Amino acid sequence: MLLQAWQVDLTEGRYLLSGASDGSAAVYDIQHTTDYDGGLIAKHKNLFVVDKQHNHGHKFAISTAIWYPIDTGLFITGSFDHHVKVWDTNMIQVVMDFKMPGKVYGTAMSSIATAHMLIATGSADVQVRLCDIASGAFTHTLSGHRDGVMSLEWSTSSEWILMTGGCDGAIRFWDIRRAGCFCVLDQSRSQLGRRPPFSQGTPKRVLEDFIASTVSTGKSSFEKTPVSQKRMPVGNGKKQLTTSRKNQNVSGGPSTQRLHPGMSSSHNRATAHYGAVTGLRATSDGMYLLSSGSDSRLRLWDIESGCNTLVNFEAMRLQTSKAIQLAAFQDSSLVFVPSMASVKAYDMWSGTNLGTFRGHYELVNCCYFNLQDQELYTGSNDRQILVWSPSIPAVTVMEEDDKKGQTLSTDRDNWSD
Amino acid sequence: MAETSRLAGTKRGRGDEEIGADSNSNADSDPRQALGLENNLTFSDTLVALQMMRSQFPSVEKVTIQPFILQSQLYSSVKDRTQVDRDLESLKKEKVLRVFKLSTGQDDHAIMFMEDYLKQMASSVKRFEKEKQHDLEVFEWFKTYVMESKLDVCIAHQELCSLLSHGGEVTDRHVTLLISAGLLTRQLIDPNMYWFAIPNIGSILKGLSQGRKELLSLLNRRKYKEMPLAPLEKKRLRLSPLDMRFHLRDLIGSGHLKSLQTPAGIIVRVAKD
């Protein structure tokens, strides 16, 4: 049973929800160990498992598992059987079920949302769908990608902004209150360093509509917020529209798409990676976005300017067919990337490899760094979740139960479950 | 004289410390440089590294091609990769060099100095002039309008036509001519986008991928999958017209091989993960 995705809950940092490829989801308490293996290695048993035998369980592999961001009473799983299910944790029952048109690759909920409870789901279909828990229906579809959507991430600074990475290699920014995406990240647009130099008044930039950012006038007047839109002089607005149109790369003839000001056309074919975008992670201050692609590159983007900061993370090989979960921490400038059978840690600003965690025997799919306890959890295809911690030299192991209730390899007394 | 004949075995290692050295006769002044790659593995600055590697480009017998450098070679030669990326970006903007995406791998890029590229373009256009007599002005337009303004690795069909039309009326035949000259290549995923390409590079690229495979299999066959750099560098690759040092820099930079300092010198090992 191969581990595909997980999340530690955001409220307490205590429960780890994991989804596996046999359709089962399990919850672990990471702060309490259930027994010790040989006196040094702590083992954690799962609190409960939901598998195929559950009458509403998923039938195929679970590709994504997230907690409801407000509390641990609900969790959401998405699977290759085209369903996204919302579960009640205490009753272990399905509360809501959404059927998607294709295999579900990823789901995300905004952790700072106060006005909506939307689950953004990406599937093999080109459209991103937003499902509403409150009403039980789909509220939006976001179209613009040209292939399936593999990774999604809500902005950490605004509850209305969603970032999606698709199998076509593009990363798009959506403001869900408007129709269409307002920014497509292009890997050829780059800036040197963390912040763009002030003097570059770039007329070729795609317009950005950034809420909650400072309204700046003068040189960087290409940014506008909806409040100040009326105050913008008309001439200025027109000039920006024509430059945005020039940048659209409308292909194949004069068919123009009516664009709203600030919107990016779906014809915009800028790619962020040469392959599919397999993982997205935003930093907690909402200024930078880390993206990993199937071209085995990791890129750091400055969200405000939409530019590639050209930080080169040293050579790594990333798995190309599945989404991976990255972990990024700006306070300590660390990035953890699952790279084949190991996890590599990089410095975020210089891209140097700080260390490699080798402990798994098979492909590592997901990693999560618990900032409170300073522990790294890694899950892989070898059915193990390993916990890496700096203070204790031995590594603690959380073993997965497979359906028959046996643990792997060890012949410990496991009758205590 | 005896000295130069001894150094003749390490054909490229000598005399290249002078920038832009085309003469290779005065190497016997410094026997240290006979070690070749061992001492010249890393450089301090991107532009210095580029110029060094350009002068070290192996000469290929059958095809005349101007020197180009692979981006992975640059990564193995300069310590800080982020700085390399940023320097490349600013050199691109200053039009000192151009970057091309190669078809030999997912992230392979070749860097060529602008004057070399223009020379390469001129030689491929010359061969064209012998065959066809009309529509050749498109090459001039390409050089003047497209090369000066479009600094990326790819270009869309619409933009290409609009840039070329600064020179005159553009028809599809013009674009076909550019493609057959080897200056543009269609993208496989997107019929409206073109990659910029280096003309006449096909056989070299084939040699590149075959040489990579041969070098990796050479090291993989050994018991511990490693070999000291000095004897490794003297080997000749059967399938590739490019020399061993070219391939070594490329594979170390792309992460397939690792180079380690040991008391006995540098050892090259196949990277495990």
mmCIF file of C-alpha atoms in Angstrom, chain A residues 140-413:
data_model
loop_
_atom_site.group_PDB
_atom_site.id
_atom_site.type_symbol
_atom_site.label_atom_id
_atom_site.label_comp_id
_atom_site.label_asym_id
_atom_site.label_seq_id
_atom_site.Cartn_x
_atom_site.Cartn_y
_atom_site.Cartn_z
ATOM 1 C CA HIS A 140 -16.870 27.767 -10.167
ATOM 2 C CA THR A 141 -14.984 26.214 -12.964
ATOM 3 C CA LEU A 142 -11.739 27.837 -13.917
ATOM 4 C CA SER A 143 -10.631 27.171 -17.441
ATOM 5 C CA GLY A 144 -7.404 28.088 -19.009
ATOM 6 C CA HIS A 145 -5.168 25.100 -18.661
ATOM 7 C CA ARG A 146 -4.607 22.967 -21.674
ATOM 8 C CA ASP A 147 -4.078 19.694 -19.917
ATOM 9 C CA GLY A 148 -4.893 18.164 -16.552
ATOM 10 C CA VAL A 149 -4.174 20.100 -13.399
ATOM 11 C CA MET A 150 -1.814 18.357 -11.084
ATOM 12 C CA SER A 151 -1.078 20.705 -8.248
ATOM 13 C CA LEU A 152 -3.003 23.447 -6.537
ATOM 14 C CA GLU A 153 -2.162 25.879 -3.835
ATOM 15 C CA TRP A 154 -4.122 28.690 -2.288
ATOM 16 C CA SER A 155 -2.327 31.918 -1.703
ATOM 17 C CA THR A 156 -1.135 32.454 1.830
ATOM 18 C CA SER A 157 -1.809 36.152 1.699
ATOM 19 C CA SER A 158 -5.227 36.336 0.128
ATOM 20 C CA GLU A 159 -8.169 34.011 0.491
ATOM 21 C CA TRP A 160 -9.334 34.643 -3.051
ATOM 22 C CA ILE A 161 -6.235 33.763 -4.962
ATOM 23 C CA LEU A 162 -5.551 30.267 -6.172
ATOM 24 C CA MET A 163 -2.462 29.030 -7.957
ATOM 25 C CA THR A 164 -2.640 25.970 -10.143
ATOM 26 C CA GLY A 165 0.012 24.017 -11.951
ATOM 27 C CA GLY A 166 -0.932 21.887 -14.893
ATOM 28 C CA CYS A 167 0.404 19.015 -16.902
ATOM 29 C CA ASP A 168 0.946 21.477 -19.744
ATOM 30 C CA GLY A 169 3.682 23.103 -17.709
ATOM 31 C CA ALA A 170 1.895 26.356 -16.956
ATOM 32 C CA ILE A 171 1.279 27.897 -13.558
ATOM 33 C CA ARG A 172 -1.745 30.131 -13.472
ATOM 34 C CA PHE A 173 -2.974 32.525 -10.856
ATOM 35 C CA TRP A 174 -6.709 32.869 -10.454
ATOM 36 C CA ASP A 175 -8.723 35.368 -8.550
ATOM 37 C CA ILE A 176 -11.854 33.385 -7.927
ATOM 38 C CA ARG A 177 -14.032 36.439 -7.808
ATOM 39 C CA ARG A 178 -13.329 37.143 -11.466
ATOM 40 C CA ALA A 179 -13.489 34.995 -14.544
ATOM 41 C CA GLY A 180 -10.170 33.867 -15.903
ATOM 42 C CA CYS A 181 -6.654 33.891 -14.642
ATOM 43 C CA PHE A 182 -4.745 37.069 -14.160
ATOM 44 C CA CYS A 183 -1.231 35.819 -14.364
ATOM 45 C CA VAL A 184 0.646 33.035 -16.059
ATOM 46 C CA LEU A 185 4.174 32.426 -14.896
ATOM 47 C CA ASP A 186 6.697 32.364 -17.687
ATOM 48 C CA GLN A 187 10.073 30.842 -17.046
ATOM 49 C CA SER A 188 11.771 33.135 -19.491
ATOM 50 C CA ARG A 189 10.723 36.229 -17.582
ATOM 51 C CA SER A 190 13.226 36.466 -14.877
ATOM 52 C CA GLN A 191 14.613 38.813 -12.372
ATOM 53 C CA LEU A 192 18.004 38.746 -10.817
ATOM 54 C CA GLY A 193 17.696 38.409 -7.128
ATOM 55 C CA ARG A 194 14.859 38.433 -4.715
ATOM 56 C CA ARG A 195 13.239 41.695 -5.570
ATOM 57 C CA PRO A 196 13.026 43.377 -8.931
ATOM 58 C CA PRO A 197 15.105 46.502 -9.273
ATOM 59 C CA PHE A 198 12.889 49.534 -9.051
ATOM 60 C CA SER A 199 14.004 51.221 -12.192
ATOM 61 C CA GLN A 200 12.811 48.509 -14.498
ATOM 62 C CA GLY A 201 9.504 49.878 -15.645
ATOM 63 C CA THR A 202 8.639 46.951 -17.777
ATOM 64 C CA PRO A 203 5.983 47.692 -20.367
ATOM 65 C CA LYS A 204 5.922 44.111 -21.488
ATOM 66 C CA ARG A 205 4.612 42.640 -18.271
ATOM 67 C CA VAL A 206 1.274 40.969 -18.066
ATOM 68 C CA LEU A 207 -1.047 43.005 -15.941
ATOM 69 C CA GLU A 208 -1.490 41.917 -12.387
ATOM 70 C CA ASP A 209 -4.405 42.480 -10.174
ATOM 71 C CA PHE A 210 -3.151 41.928 -6.722
ATOM 72 C CA ILE A 211 -5.441 42.415 -3.808
ATOM 73 C CA ALA A 212 -4.030 43.404 -0.443
ATOM 74 C CA SER A 213 -0.812 44.590 -2.002
ATOM 75 C CA THR A 214 0.312 48.157 -1.721
ATOM 76 C CA VAL A 215 -1.144 50.457 -4.304
ATOM 77 C CA SER A 216 1.864 51.980 -5.931
ATOM 78 C CA THR A 217 1.760 54.777 -8.388
ATOM 79 C CA GLY A 218 4.301 56.144 -10.732
ATOM 80 C CA LYS A 219 6.730 53.684 -12.188
ATOM 81 C CA SER A 220 5.006 50.524 -11.158
ATOM 82 C CA SER A 221 1.657 51.764 -12.244
ATOM 83 C CA PHE A 222 0.837 48.557 -14.043
ATOM 84 C CA GLU A 223 -0.483 47.128 -10.801
ATOM 85 C CA LYS A 224 -3.989 48.134 -9.923
ATOM 86 C CA THR A 225 -6.485 47.159 -7.293
ATOM 87 C CA PRO A 226 -10.201 47.265 -7.985
ATOM 88 C CA VAL A 227 -10.642 50.186 -5.641
ATOM 89 C CA SER A 228 -8.252 52.401 -7.444
ATOM 90 C CA GLN A 229 -9.337 51.315 -10.869
ATOM 91 C CA LYS A 230 -11.665 54.227 -11.229
ATOM 92 C CA ARG A 231 -8.988 56.653 -10.267
ATOM 93 C CA MET A 232 -6.594 55.482 -12.955
ATOM 94 C CA PRO A 233 -6.423 57.903 -15.846
ATOM 95 C CA VAL A 234 -8.040 56.474 -18.919
ATOM 96 C CA GLY A 235 -5.025 56.988 -21.099
ATOM 97 C CA ASN A 236 -2.882 54.957 -18.785
ATOM 98 C CA GLY A 237 -5.370 52.148 -18.739
ATOM 99 C CA LYS A 238 -5.472 51.986 -22.503
ATOM 100 C CA LYS A 239 -1.743 51.830 -22.794
ATOM 101 C CA GLN A 240 -1.611 48.946 -20.407
ATOM 102 C CA LEU A 241 -4.283 47.107 -22.278
ATOM 103 C CA THR A 242 -2.455 47.359 -25.564
ATOM 104 C CA THR A 243 0.747 46.120 -24.062
ATOM 105 C CA SER A 244 -1.027 43.235 -22.469
ATOM 106 C CA ARG A 245 -2.575 42.395 -25.785
ATOM 107 C CA LYS A 246 0.778 42.442 -27.482
ATOM 108 C CA ASN A 247 2.068 40.000 -24.979
ATOM 109 C CA GLN A 248 -0.725 37.548 -25.466
ATOM 110 C CA ASN A 249 0.903 35.637 -28.320
ATOM 111 C CA VAL A 250 -2.444 35.126 -29.931
ATOM 112 C CA SER A 251 -1.747 32.396 -32.374
ATOM 113 C CA GLY A 252 -3.188 31.398 -35.638
ATOM 114 C CA GLY A 253 -4.812 34.512 -36.942
ATOM 115 C CA PRO A 254 -6.807 37.511 -35.934
ATOM 116 C CA SER A 255 -9.321 35.843 -33.632
ATOM 117 C CA THR A 256 -9.219 38.077 -30.600
ATOM 118 C CA GLN A 257 -10.665 37.168 -27.306
ATOM 119 C CA ARG A 258 -12.420 39.884 -25.427
ATOM 120 C CA LEU A 259 -10.310 40.460 -22.426
ATOM 121 C CA HIS A 260 -11.297 42.145 -19.269
ATOM 122 C CA PRO A 261 -8.701 44.514 -17.978
ATOM 123 C CA GLY A 262 -6.184 42.633 -15.928
ATOM 124 C CA MET A 263 -7.030 39.233 -17.306
ATOM 125 C CA SER A 264 -4.671 36.944 -19.067
ATOM 126 C CA SER A 265 -5.824 35.181 -22.168
ATOM 127 C CA SER A 266 -6.178 31.455 -22.304
ATOM 128 C CA HIS A 267 -4.093 31.645 -25.468
ATOM 129 C CA ASN A 268 -1.138 32.675 -23.407
ATOM 130 C CA ARG A 269 1.155 29.726 -23.761
ATOM 131 C CA ALA A 270 3.897 30.668 -21.406
ATOM 132 C CA THR A 271 5.219 27.680 -19.562
ATOM 133 C CA ALA A 272 6.808 27.569 -16.184
ATOM 134 C CA HIS A 273 8.426 24.202 -16.710
ATOM 135 C CA TYR A 274 9.345 22.120 -19.696
ATOM 136 C CA GLY A 275 7.204 19.279 -18.453
ATOM 137 C CA ALA A 276 4.266 18.987 -16.099
ATOM 138 C CA VAL A 277 4.188 21.004 -12.905
ATOM 139 C CA THR A 278 4.223 18.370 -10.206
ATOM 140 C CA GLY A 279 4.332 20.370 -7.002
ATOM 141 C CA LEU A 280 3.571 23.856 -5.757
ATOM 142 C CA ARG A 281 4.308 25.404 -2.419
ATOM 143 C CA ALA A 282 3.952 29.020 -1.367
ATOM 144 C CA THR A 283 5.948 30.547 1.426
ATOM 145 C CA SER A 284 4.044 31.598 4.484
ATOM 146 C CA ASP A 285 4.419 35.305 3.831
ATOM 147 C CA GLY A 286 2.826 34.924 0.442
ATOM 148 C CA MET A 287 5.700 36.426 -1.493
ATOM 149 C CA TYR A 288 7.358 33.470 -3.112
ATOM 150 C CA LEU A 289 6.204 30.328 -4.805
ATOM 151 C CA LEU A 290 8.202 27.190 -5.219
ATOM 152 C CA SER A 291 7.342 24.904 -8.082
ATOM 153 C CA SER A 292 8.698 21.561 -9.128
ATOM 154 C CA GLY A 293 8.329 20.129 -12.557
ATOM 155 C CA SER A 294 8.767 16.859 -14.344
ATOM 156 C CA ASP A 295 11.773 18.375 -16.108
ATOM 157 C CA SER A 296 13.472 17.819 -12.739
ATOM 158 C CA ARG A 297 13.837 21.498 -12.055
ATOM 159 C CA LEU A 298 12.738 23.403 -9.028
ATOM 160 C CA ARG A 299 11.982 27.074 -9.534
ATOM 161 C CA LEU A 300 11.413 29.887 -7.126
ATOM 162 C CA TRP A 301 9.031 32.575 -8.309
ATOM 163 C CA ASP A 302 8.462 36.023 -6.967
ATOM 164 C CA ILE A 303 4.677 36.176 -6.802
ATOM 165 C CA GLU A 304 4.356 39.912 -6.937
ATOM 166 C CA SER A 305 6.320 40.404 -10.106
ATOM 167 C CA GLY A 306 5.590 37.015 -11.612
ATOM 168 C CA CYS A 307 9.232 36.458 -12.418
ATOM 169 C CA ASN A 308 11.544 33.538 -12.087
ATOM 170 C CA THR A 309 14.198 34.430 -9.544
ATOM 171 C CA LEU A 310 16.714 32.162 -11.275
ATOM 172 C CA VAL A 311 17.732 30.341 -8.144
ATOM 173 C CA ASN A 312 19.263 27.130 -9.330
ATOM 174 C CA PHE A 313 18.603 24.185 -7.062
ATOM 175 C CA GLU A 314 21.303 21.679 -7.714
ATOM 176 C CA ALA A 315 20.735 18.720 -9.876
ATOM 177 C CA MET A 316 18.059 16.400 -8.673
ATOM 178 C CA ARG A 317 15.917 13.817 -10.239
ATOM 179 C CA LEU A 318 12.238 14.141 -9.562
ATOM 180 C CA GLN A 319 9.627 11.603 -10.377
ATOM 181 C CA THR A 320 7.695 12.659 -13.379
ATOM 182 C CA SER A 321 4.359 10.980 -13.341
ATOM 183 C CA LYS A 322 2.887 11.859 -9.971
ATOM 184 C CA ALA A 323 2.460 14.964 -7.938
ATOM 185 C CA ILE A 324 4.902 15.384 -5.086
ATOM 186 C CA GLN A 325 4.564 17.405 -1.950
ATOM 187 C CA LEU A 326 7.232 19.932 -1.206
ATOM 188 C CA ALA A 327 7.855 21.656 2.061
ATOM 189 C CA ALA A 328 9.191 25.199 2.188
ATOM 190 C CA PHE A 329 10.016 27.361 5.157
ATOM 191 C CA GLN A 330 11.011 30.889 4.794
ATOM 192 C CA ASP A 331 12.072 31.528 8.363
ATOM 193 C CA SER A 332 14.780 28.981 8.146
ATOM 194 C CA SER A 333 15.126 29.290 4.360
ATOM 195 C CA LEU A 334 14.722 25.604 3.851
ATOM 196 C CA VAL A 335 13.146 23.651 1.070
ATOM 197 C CA PHE A 336 12.568 19.912 1.294
ATOM 198 C CA VAL A 337 12.082 18.064 -1.951
ATOM 199 C CA PRO A 338 11.354 14.374 -2.345
ATOM 200 C CA SER A 339 13.805 13.278 -4.977
ATOM 201 C CA MET A 340 13.469 9.659 -6.048
ATOM 202 C CA ALA A 341 14.299 7.564 -3.003
ATOM 203 C CA SER A 342 15.636 10.318 -0.824
ATOM 204 C CA VAL A 343 14.619 13.730 0.393
ATOM 205 C CA LYS A 344 16.917 16.636 -0.279
ATOM 206 C CA ALA A 345 17.100 19.822 1.704
ATOM 207 C CA TYR A 346 18.111 23.038 -0.027
ATOM 208 C CA ASP A 347 18.752 26.558 0.974
ATOM 209 C CA MET A 348 15.998 28.614 -0.540
ATOM 210 C CA TRP A 349 17.962 31.612 -1.726
ATOM 211 C CA SER A 350 21.162 30.122 -3.010
ATOM 212 C CA GLY A 351 19.998 26.700 -4.062
ATOM 213 C CA THR A 352 22.805 24.796 -2.398
ATOM 214 C CA ASN A 353 22.114 21.311 -1.230
ATOM 215 C CA LEU A 354 22.242 21.261 2.536
ATOM 216 C CA GLY A 355 21.641 17.592 3.061
ATOM 217 C CA THR A 356 20.077 14.437 1.810
ATOM 218 C CA PHE A 357 17.859 12.174 3.841
ATOM 219 C CA ARG A 358 18.315 8.623 2.718
ATOM 220 C CA GLY A 359 16.249 6.084 4.505
ATOM 221 C CA HIS A 360 13.544 4.931 2.215
ATOM 222 C CA TYR A 361 13.867 2.065 -0.146
ATOM 223 C CA GLU A 362 11.482 3.250 -2.770
ATOM 224 C CA LEU A 363 10.219 6.482 -4.274
ATOM 225 C CA VAL A 364 9.350 9.147 -1.762
ATOM 226 C CA ASN A 365 6.066 10.840 -2.565
ATOM 227 C CA CYS A 366 5.458 13.339 0.145
ATOM 228 C CA CYS A 367 7.269 15.163 2.848
ATOM 229 C CA TYR A 368 6.076 17.492 5.529
ATOM 230 C CA PHE A 369 8.059 19.563 7.933
ATOM 231 C CA ASN A 370 6.559 20.190 11.318
ATOM 232 C CA LEU A 371 7.840 23.561 12.372
ATOM 233 C CA GLN A 372 6.718 23.257 15.954
ATOM 234 C CA ASP A 373 8.527 20.045 16.645
ATOM 235 C CA GLN A 374 11.230 20.528 14.020
ATOM 236 C CA GLU A 375 10.562 17.137 12.536
ATOM 237 C CA LEU A 376 10.410 16.011 8.959
ATOM 238 C CA TYR A 377 7.899 13.346 7.958
ATOM 239 C CA THR A 378 8.484 11.505 4.733
ATOM 240 C CA GLY A 379 6.239 8.951 3.145
ATOM 241 C CA SER A 380 7.075 6.672 0.333
ATOM 242 C CA ASN A 381 6.153 3.739 -1.804
ATOM 243 C CA ASP A 382 7.780 1.345 0.596
ATOM 244 C CA ARG A 383 4.761 1.713 2.871
ATOM 245 C CA GLN A 384 6.620 3.533 5.565
ATOM 246 C CA ILE A 385 6.394 6.955 7.034
ATOM 247 C CA LEU A 386 9.684 8.009 8.513
ATOM 248 C CA VAL A 387 10.072 10.794 10.990
ATOM 249 C CA TRP A 388 13.385 12.618 10.928
ATOM 250 C CA SER A 389 14.328 14.709 13.857
ATOM 251 C CA PRO A 390 17.551 16.490 14.623
ATOM 252 C CA SER A 391 17.924 15.888 18.310
ATOM 253 C CA ILE A 392 17.457 12.182 18.644
ATOM 254 C CA PRO A 393 19.993 10.271 16.611
ATOM 255 C CA ALA A 394 17.738 7.308 15.956
ATOM 256 C CA VAL A 395 14.924 7.717 13.548
ATOM 257 C CA THR A 396 11.391 7.072 14.704
ATOM 258 C CA VAL A 397 9.271 4.974 12.460
ATOM 259 C CA MET A 398 5.548 5.018 11.944
ATOM 260 C CA GLU A 399 4.394 1.818 10.435
ATOM 261 C CA GLU A 400 1.378 1.482 8.254
ATOM 262 C CA ASP A 401 -1.069 -1.269 8.847
ATOM 263 C CA ASP A 402 -2.183 -3.035 5.788
ATOM 264 C CA LYS A 403 -5.624 -4.414 5.642
ATOM 265 C CA LYS A 404 -4.957 -7.596 7.476
ATOM 266 C CA GLY A 405 -3.736 -5.661 10.443
ATOM 267 C CA GLN A 406 -0.195 -6.944 10.287
ATOM 268 C CA THR A 407 2.765 -4.672 10.441
ATOM 269 C CA LEU A 408 5.707 -5.124 8.184
ATOM 270 C CA SER A 409 8.923 -6.926 8.713
ATOM 271 C CA THR A 410 9.103 -6.749 12.479
ATOM 272 C CA ASP A 411 7.773 -9.509 14.637
ATOM 273 C CA ARG A 412 7.080 -7.202 17.490
ATOM 274 C CA ASP A 413 4.160 -7.911 19.696
#
